[in-house]
């Protein structure tokens, strides 16, 4: 890898380690920008070279901050795009020489059919590398960039389908996606929003402020009141930090409580998220992707004598299991949790689960 | 079509010689053998002979769901490739080669899935409860294998699943077949275990190779092809129940549970057991909403992902 790009990777790794760069959206944008530079400024000819290059960069970034799942998602998207382009180039070059068992190109590399077909579906050494290939790959990766930029557009355009007049919506925390969603709906409909204050970060209070600036009637409620008020709510609309492969969420602390209360009252739970937050990883346990913050926000340091007798913890995220979620509104439309496997199959490759170097 | 080659006896001898071989893989191997011995000269004769052979295989075995899956997969593959036939003999030869490599790949499926777990190898400490599986004693055999691998294993009664469920973190079962909606066909007792797991909020995982995906869509337990009129019928038995000695009795809660279990193991041979074996089902169907995840050689799938894989093959 060239020295220039190595320096850029180091800079991003440092930012991630020091938590100077947090939040799925910002992290995803930065990772994608870096990968575009890595692909365009380095020499590669075979598929495996490029894939290993991107994987090594991805591995370093993920080690810098393992809880920012968006990094891994973007790297896997890019790897998928690279494989697609190489496959297409291979297919078009092979179309001249017909073998008797020309298999129909399948959507993914692994399938039951491959059990019976001639070649293994592992990464092949594509010696075919034209100039077009390099620019094609970079163009496709830039398309991902455009997709990232238009996430809020695509999601908020679905707002009027889901929110109707005089409805009471409940939300928690401060999600930019949900904010845009609600603001778009408010231009056509009149509704109320209840926002849980989301202690100890109190992001909910900021959310309520932003919503009321946009002319939406917003009410702040304490987290403990969520269950009590839930019976009068029509919909729960949530943002999330990440979506896992089984449909579970990694969302701000307090989301699980709200989702459980909604399930109890049979209130639909809708999650607004860009597809870059969808990770192909499964949660091994509740705290696989959690991070703990400063306990001072929960029990202040001034409570000196109490601190020795009590353990104080301040987890930032909650794991919400997929039974609690009814619908995901993504930039590619609305989908139920059971459909996520399809989105994963379409956007990621099963060989990219870990970023160990390819053989 | 060759009348000399008996596909059923070939299949049975394959299973006898390698007990680790799974039924669908053995079936496909037998079908590949059939192709080698086939005298067919036209496509339609050839396809007919394979169809007939796979029907014979299916009807020869009492519990034939995984076998059907394997046969259907092979048939599908042959059909799919039958369009591009230029030279019949060469095509047949290639088919034989492919069939052989399939058998190898299919065998490798198991190890691919094992890669996902590999818990004992990675020195993770865990314990296993295995149900005894009283009619087939599969549980006792599994316990032997697990203990040999150094995993602490306890054999429990089939009826003790509810008792034990609060002590476990998850439930893991194998599969005879995976149906279109992601439901599971497995040894009798699996459905019960899934219900108990759901009631106790424990995840229920199934492990299956992808050649066990089968194009069935059962609507209830009795929709399976293994169901026949004899299953769960009320039969008149000539067995005198009172003359048997009181070996089984009631399981004592303290001292020797293991001895009580070994005594029940001796009961296989009585005619009453044989009769109840005949009239009781071997497999049951677990609906997909009880299954958390499926571990396959195609990766970890949610039950809804299974139909996608089937469509890709059969489209």
Tab-separated table of C-alpha atoms in Angstrom, chain A residues 1-13 30-45 49-61 75 78-79 82 134 137-138 141-142 145:
chain	number	residue	atom	x	y	z
A	1	UNK	CA	0.000	0.000	0.000
A	2	UNK	CA	1.326	3.443	-0.894
A	3	UNK	CA	2.681	5.692	1.832
A	4	UNK	CA	0.148	8.439	1.228
A	5	UNK	CA	-2.834	6.181	1.754
A	6	UNK	CA	-1.155	4.542	4.737
A	7	UNK	CA	-0.974	7.940	6.404
A	8	UNK	CA	-4.627	8.588	5.706
A	9	UNK	CA	-5.553	5.233	7.228
A	10	UNK	CA	-3.470	6.057	10.308
A	11	UNK	CA	-5.258	9.371	10.710
A	12	UNK	CA	-8.682	7.761	10.571
A	13	UNK	CA	-7.637	4.963	12.912
A	30	UNK	CA	-15.330	8.816	6.539
A	31	UNK	CA	-14.736	5.117	5.881
A	32	UNK	CA	-16.142	5.359	2.381
A	33	UNK	CA	-14.048	8.397	1.547
A	34	UNK	CA	-10.938	6.597	2.710
A	35	UNK	CA	-11.744	3.459	0.717
A	36	UNK	CA	-12.234	5.450	-2.472
A	37	UNK	CA	-8.743	6.897	-2.005
A	38	UNK	CA	-7.290	3.469	-1.185
A	39	UNK	CA	-8.761	1.891	-4.318
A	40	UNK	CA	-7.816	4.671	-6.692
A	41	UNK	CA	-4.347	5.485	-5.420
A	42	UNK	CA	-2.948	1.947	-5.145
A	43	UNK	CA	-1.700	-0.554	-7.701
A	44	UNK	CA	-3.598	-3.791	-8.071
A	45	UNK	CA	-4.352	-6.120	-10.954
A	49	UNK	CA	-4.953	-8.182	-4.382
A	50	UNK	CA	-7.621	-5.523	-4.262
A	51	UNK	CA	-9.826	-7.533	-1.923
A	52	UNK	CA	-6.947	-8.138	0.478
A	53	UNK	CA	-6.032	-4.470	0.346
A	54	UNK	CA	-9.511	-3.339	1.287
A	55	UNK	CA	-9.815	-6.072	3.898
A	56	UNK	CA	-6.575	-5.086	5.617
A	57	UNK	CA	-7.709	-1.468	5.800
A	58	UNK	CA	-11.098	-2.621	7.098
A	59	UNK	CA	-9.495	-4.817	9.730
A	60	UNK	CA	-7.442	-1.913	11.065
A	61	UNK	CA	-10.441	0.408	11.205
A	75	UNK	CA	-16.196	-2.177	3.979
A	78	UNK	CA	-17.329	-2.070	-1.078
A	79	UNK	CA	-15.975	-5.644	-1.145
A	82	UNK	CA	-15.586	-5.197	-6.164
A	134	UNK	CA	-10.712	0.256	-12.263
A	137	UNK	CA	-15.242	-0.087	-9.493
A	138	UNK	CA	-14.552	3.465	-8.425
A	141	UNK	CA	-18.186	2.900	-4.907
A	142	UNK	CA	-19.006	6.532	-5.615
A	145	UNK	CA	-21.461	7.546	-1.569
